[in-house]
Amino acid sequence: MEFSYEIKHICKQTGARLGVFKTPHGEIETPVFMPVGTQATVKGLRPEDLKELNAQIILSNTYHLFLRPGEKIVKQAGGLHKFMNWDRPILTDSGGFQVFSLSDLRHITDEGVEFKSHLNGEKLFISPEKCMQIENDLGADIIMAFDECTKYGATYEEALKAKNRTKLWLERCFKAHKNPNQMLFPIVQGNVFEDLRYSAIEDCLPYAKCGIAIGGLSVGEPKEVMYDILSKIENKLPKNMPRYLMGVGSPDCLLEGYARGIDMMDCVLPTRIARNGTAFTKYGKLVVKNGKYKDDFSPIEDDCNCYTCRNYSRAYIRHLINAGEMLGAELLSIHNLYFLTNLTKQIREAIKQDRLGDFKENYLKTYKI
């Protein structure tokens, strides 16, 4: 089956896009929030849980699956979909960001990245060709090109060098990519430098067949800087394909990103803060492990229809978290992911009705960041 993307409606207030992205494992309504399943699992949740909260697509991590169990094991199992029992679309990142975050354990050249495993210190090497082989073996519907991400505060020269290297690697990824049932997304780098972002988009255009990603944001810069970059590049990005903003997913960022023409976003935040006893609400974060909730028998959020809020109280979840019981993190993860998928559903409806600007303004009046 071929990939395709169709814009169904453009919001008259904001220019936000309502679309349908067709993949071999089903259609994705965009904008979409994508839960992250780093190790071929969204922490603590079954595929059935993810379907109940309306997850359309999930992510897995190339770097971590390369280290264990190894891409050959996954391929032997029939690919990620069969390995993890998930029959909807999957996206794998390239591992570039994980290698970026291993700054003390890696050495980058034009050939690729030499690094030490964070698990056992073993010396390993990933080139663009190796990255494509791993992602082809994993078998996700959407795969990312190998890229070099730079930190916030990098100099212009550092950002330029990484952008040029990302272009070189993209050319090699495109040549090495062998699985026609996977869509390769190039990644726009360039740090906070406007001209580098424009140049990076030009670098990516020949290789963007049905999707393009924006990387190197949410790496320490103020949110206003990220929003400014997204606003400046919005009209430079191709209009006839999905645009994926990588690693961004707090409620305020979803609103601001989708309003700037982004179609796909992901983040580990909802499950990470759940493990720390924190929940999303429409008024901001609620730290349910705090003492004031010990005899609060109301749900996390009164008008939430997730499994957790239909069945459990703040007092019970607080008890679980403070007792170290894994069910506490599971219940908060279900709520947080439902919260973001449901917010995105509301955003899609607001786009359809040409009122996303009003919806965003009203939402952010009461949402405490």
XYZ file of C-alpha atoms in Angstrom:
369
model
C 0.000 0.000 0.000
C 1.191 3.493 -0.769
C 1.376 6.276 1.776
C -0.730 9.373 1.232
C -1.724 12.538 3.056
C -4.880 14.545 2.406
C -5.742 17.894 3.957
C -9.430 17.889 4.860
C -9.715 21.414 6.225
C -7.560 24.445 7.086
C -8.607 26.566 10.072
C -9.492 30.066 8.937
C -8.334 31.551 12.268
C -4.897 29.938 12.489
C -4.018 27.994 9.342
C -3.922 24.753 11.353
C -4.525 21.657 9.244
C -7.008 18.812 9.604
C -5.807 15.807 7.624
C -5.714 12.062 7.058
C -2.373 10.252 6.799
C -2.711 6.777 5.251
C -0.140 4.119 6.229
C 0.094 0.321 5.779
C -1.297 -0.185 9.303
C -4.201 2.241 9.104
C -5.253 5.838 8.717
C -4.151 8.549 11.160
C -6.342 11.587 11.732
C -4.134 14.634 12.149
C -3.258 16.578 14.194
C -2.189 13.607 16.310
C -0.392 13.125 19.614
C 1.765 9.975 19.644
C 2.555 8.132 22.901
C 6.181 7.017 23.231
C 6.981 3.326 23.657
C 10.768 3.507 23.939
C 11.468 -0.194 24.493
C 8.616 -1.464 22.283
C 6.169 -0.728 25.102
C 4.481 2.370 26.439
C 5.606 1.985 30.049
C 3.088 0.051 32.137
C 0.333 -0.072 29.505
C -1.025 -2.864 27.327
C -1.944 -2.296 23.675
C -5.579 -2.663 24.748
C -5.171 0.250 27.169
C -3.707 2.404 24.395
C -6.584 1.599 22.066
C -9.133 2.462 24.749
C -7.592 5.914 25.136
C -7.651 6.339 21.331
C -3.917 6.223 20.571
C -3.684 6.141 16.768
C 0.080 5.583 16.474
C 2.949 4.984 18.889
C 6.717 5.502 18.785
C 9.580 3.156 19.512
C 13.262 3.954 19.896
C 15.850 2.704 17.426
C 18.846 3.207 19.724
C 17.361 1.294 22.664
C 16.019 -1.566 20.527
C 19.381 -1.845 18.762
C 21.007 -2.382 22.174
C 18.347 -4.829 23.361
C 16.882 -7.150 22.262
C 18.616 -6.277 18.955
C 16.901 -5.551 15.651
C 17.523 -9.106 14.385
C 15.385 -10.547 17.183
C 12.579 -8.134 16.329
C 12.839 -9.002 12.629
C 12.790 -12.706 13.484
C 9.585 -12.104 15.466
C 7.951 -10.628 12.363
C 8.721 -6.964 13.029
C 7.721 -4.555 15.770
C 3.986 -4.867 15.161
C 3.958 -8.601 15.838
C 6.670 -8.449 18.483
C 4.660 -6.020 20.639
C 1.150 -7.033 19.496
C 0.239 -3.603 18.099
C -1.682 -3.544 14.804
C -1.826 0.230 14.329
C 0.929 2.455 12.870
C 4.361 2.708 14.507
C 7.077 5.332 14.085
C 10.726 4.736 14.962
C 13.145 7.588 15.570
C 16.682 7.299 14.209
C 18.555 7.151 17.490
C 20.190 10.471 16.643
C 18.731 12.250 19.656
C 19.778 9.477 22.051
C 23.310 9.608 20.679
C 23.185 13.421 21.066
C 22.238 13.002 24.727
C 25.235 10.672 25.293
C 27.629 13.589 24.852
C 30.250 12.131 27.210
C 30.148 8.704 25.556
C 30.262 9.501 21.832
C 32.489 10.660 18.991
C 30.897 12.062 15.808
C 32.487 12.143 12.360
C 31.054 12.378 8.851
C 31.148 8.581 8.725
C 28.805 8.183 11.699
C 28.823 8.031 15.485
C 31.057 5.907 17.661
C 29.643 5.558 21.154
C 29.674 3.464 24.270
C 26.548 1.602 25.302
C 24.997 3.161 28.386
C 24.160 -0.407 29.478
C 27.581 -2.054 29.560
C 30.129 0.327 28.037
C 30.502 -1.724 24.838
C 31.911 0.273 21.916
C 29.400 0.562 19.065
C 29.086 2.442 15.787
C 26.031 3.723 13.909
C 26.344 5.129 10.405
C 23.438 6.332 8.259
C 23.519 2.955 6.481
C 23.490 1.044 9.780
C 20.617 3.208 11.027
C 18.558 2.337 7.942
C 19.346 -1.359 8.302
C 18.185 -1.301 11.941
C 14.993 0.618 11.136
C 14.250 -1.558 8.097
C 14.572 -4.645 10.305
C 12.355 -3.150 13.027
C 9.678 -2.624 10.388
C 7.856 0.501 11.612
C 5.569 2.311 9.179
C 7.403 5.631 9.546
C 11.152 5.901 10.055
C 13.466 8.833 10.693
C 16.682 9.682 8.884
C 19.884 9.708 10.946
C 20.630 13.281 12.003
C 22.899 15.341 14.232
C 21.114 17.408 16.865
C 22.812 20.374 18.542
C 22.115 21.696 22.030
C 20.575 25.051 22.827
C 23.421 27.535 23.123
C 25.440 25.989 20.285
C 27.339 28.494 18.163
C 26.319 29.312 14.607
C 29.371 27.414 13.338
C 28.461 24.308 15.361
C 24.866 24.435 14.145
C 25.981 24.912 10.518
C 28.371 21.962 10.728
C 25.634 19.721 12.182
C 23.110 20.868 9.561
C 25.535 20.063 6.739
C 26.368 16.696 8.266
C 22.645 15.942 8.617
C 22.255 16.668 4.881
C 25.155 14.335 4.048
C 23.674 11.604 6.235
C 20.216 12.104 4.731
C 21.558 11.459 1.236
C 23.150 8.233 2.477
C 20.003 7.198 4.370
C 17.913 7.701 1.248
C 20.234 5.457 -0.776
C 20.385 2.773 1.930
C 16.646 2.645 2.702
C 15.333 -0.618 1.209
C 11.836 -1.232 2.605
C 9.060 0.174 0.363
C 6.482 -0.337 3.134
C 8.188 2.321 5.268
C 8.085 6.083 4.819
C 11.388 7.857 5.483
C 11.074 11.311 7.051
C 14.019 13.712 6.667
C 14.706 15.905 9.720
C 15.083 19.693 9.632
C 17.875 20.845 11.946
C 19.492 24.301 12.255
C 19.157 25.065 15.966
C 17.708 28.564 16.639
C 19.198 30.167 13.516
C 16.530 31.214 11.037
C 18.697 31.023 7.913
C 19.983 27.571 8.864
C 16.427 26.333 9.350
C 15.465 27.629 5.887
C 18.554 26.018 4.369
C 17.836 22.729 6.183
C 14.314 22.667 4.735
C 15.807 23.062 1.254
C 18.209 20.204 2.051
C 15.273 17.974 3.006
C 12.828 18.745 0.196
C 14.275 16.328 -2.413
C 13.958 13.467 0.080
C 10.589 14.317 1.652
C 8.127 12.036 -0.129
C 5.254 11.908 2.380
C 6.463 13.495 5.605
C 9.034 15.837 7.107
C 10.220 16.220 10.703
C 11.439 19.213 12.690
C 14.176 18.237 15.142
C 16.479 20.073 17.507
C 13.721 21.889 19.419
C 12.645 21.429 23.029
C 16.325 20.879 23.893
C 16.591 23.626 26.498
C 15.497 26.754 24.665
C 12.630 28.889 26.051
C 9.259 27.884 24.627
C 8.832 31.325 23.070
C 11.992 30.723 21.018
C 10.600 27.393 19.774
C 7.267 28.982 18.864
C 9.069 31.781 16.994
C 11.053 29.264 14.927
C 7.900 27.274 14.130
C 6.119 30.456 13.027
C 9.010 31.463 10.778
C 9.387 28.091 9.037
C 5.656 27.265 8.755
C 5.243 28.637 5.234
C 8.557 27.163 4.059
C 7.551 23.581 4.886
C 5.895 21.442 2.209
C 2.111 21.670 2.471
C 1.154 18.328 0.928
C 2.606 16.046 3.625
C 2.565 15.561 7.405
C 4.840 17.769 9.508
C 6.207 16.126 12.644
C 7.585 18.174 15.564
C 9.814 15.766 17.475
C 9.836 15.299 21.248
C 7.307 18.001 22.141
C 4.026 17.272 23.900
C 2.927 19.325 26.926
C -0.662 20.606 26.596
C 0.406 24.207 25.914
C 2.950 23.061 23.321
C 0.341 20.937 21.545
C -1.921 23.968 21.202
C 0.865 26.268 20.039
C 2.402 23.690 17.692
C -0.806 22.624 15.961
C -1.792 26.281 15.568
C 1.466 26.736 13.615
C 0.740 24.008 11.077
C 2.291 21.003 12.873
C 0.462 17.700 12.298
C 2.262 15.166 14.515
C 3.838 15.473 17.974
C 5.186 13.070 20.603
C 6.663 13.213 24.096
C 7.674 10.957 26.998
C 6.340 13.580 29.433
C 2.877 12.098 30.192
C 4.213 8.732 31.370
C 7.340 10.195 32.979
C 5.437 12.595 35.232
C 2.905 9.842 35.966
C 5.681 7.759 37.510
C 6.475 10.765 39.701
C 2.872 11.044 40.897
C 1.773 13.940 38.703
C -1.319 14.276 36.509
C -2.371 16.660 33.754
C -5.596 18.612 34.276
C -7.152 21.439 32.298
C -5.943 23.803 35.025
C -2.348 22.558 34.955
C -0.396 19.792 36.695
C -1.819 18.137 39.802
C 0.750 16.505 42.107
C -1.501 13.778 43.450
C 1.172 12.337 45.758
C 0.928 15.471 47.925
C -0.538 15.132 51.419
C -3.560 17.331 50.791
C -5.069 14.584 48.622
C -4.895 11.805 51.251
C -8.665 12.004 51.932
C -9.745 13.432 48.567
C -12.097 10.837 47.092
C -12.847 12.743 43.886
C -11.333 11.637 40.554
C -8.215 13.289 39.132
C -10.514 15.422 36.964
C -14.285 15.564 37.396
C -15.284 15.700 33.747
C -12.634 13.258 32.463
C -13.927 10.040 30.894
C -10.695 8.024 31.080
C -10.629 4.614 32.765
C -8.746 6.007 35.762
C -11.158 8.876 36.451
C -14.194 6.640 35.972
C -12.995 4.183 38.600
C -10.453 5.603 41.071
C -9.988 8.521 43.458
C -7.101 10.876 44.105
C -6.773 9.411 47.605
C -6.379 5.855 46.285
C -3.889 6.837 43.568
C -1.918 8.892 46.104
C -1.773 5.832 48.372
C -0.502 3.657 45.492
C 2.191 6.153 44.470
C 3.444 6.661 48.032
C 3.390 2.922 48.713
C 5.507 2.299 45.612
C 2.779 0.233 43.951
C 3.145 0.064 40.163
C -0.608 0.399 39.629
C -0.390 4.061 40.683
C 1.949 4.933 37.820
C -0.160 2.864 35.415
C -3.389 4.647 36.351
C -1.788 8.094 36.074
C -0.202 7.131 32.730
C -3.626 6.133 31.401
C -5.093 9.441 32.547
C -2.237 11.585 31.185
C -2.216 9.919 27.776
C -5.999 10.079 27.542
C -5.797 13.744 28.513
C -3.462 14.541 25.592
C -5.240 12.369 23.004
C -8.566 13.896 24.068
C -7.148 17.436 23.949
C -5.905 16.711 20.430
C -9.371 15.427 19.500
C -10.843 18.733 20.761
C -8.223 20.609 18.737
C -9.217 18.702 15.588
C -12.847 19.690 16.185
C -11.843 23.336 16.733
C -9.890 23.322 13.447
C -12.922 21.864 11.663
C -15.080 24.682 13.034
C -12.504 27.427 12.248
C -12.135 28.398 15.915
C -8.740 27.036 17.003
C -7.474 30.543 17.774
C -10.353 31.143 20.194
C -10.058 27.636 21.644
C -6.311 28.097 22.277
C -6.736 31.527 23.853
C -9.531 30.359 26.183
C -7.716 27.148 27.122
C -4.473 28.894 28.014
C -6.307 31.439 30.184
C -7.012 28.750 32.774
C -4.139 26.312 32.104
C -1.317 26.951 34.564
C 2.036 26.069 33.001
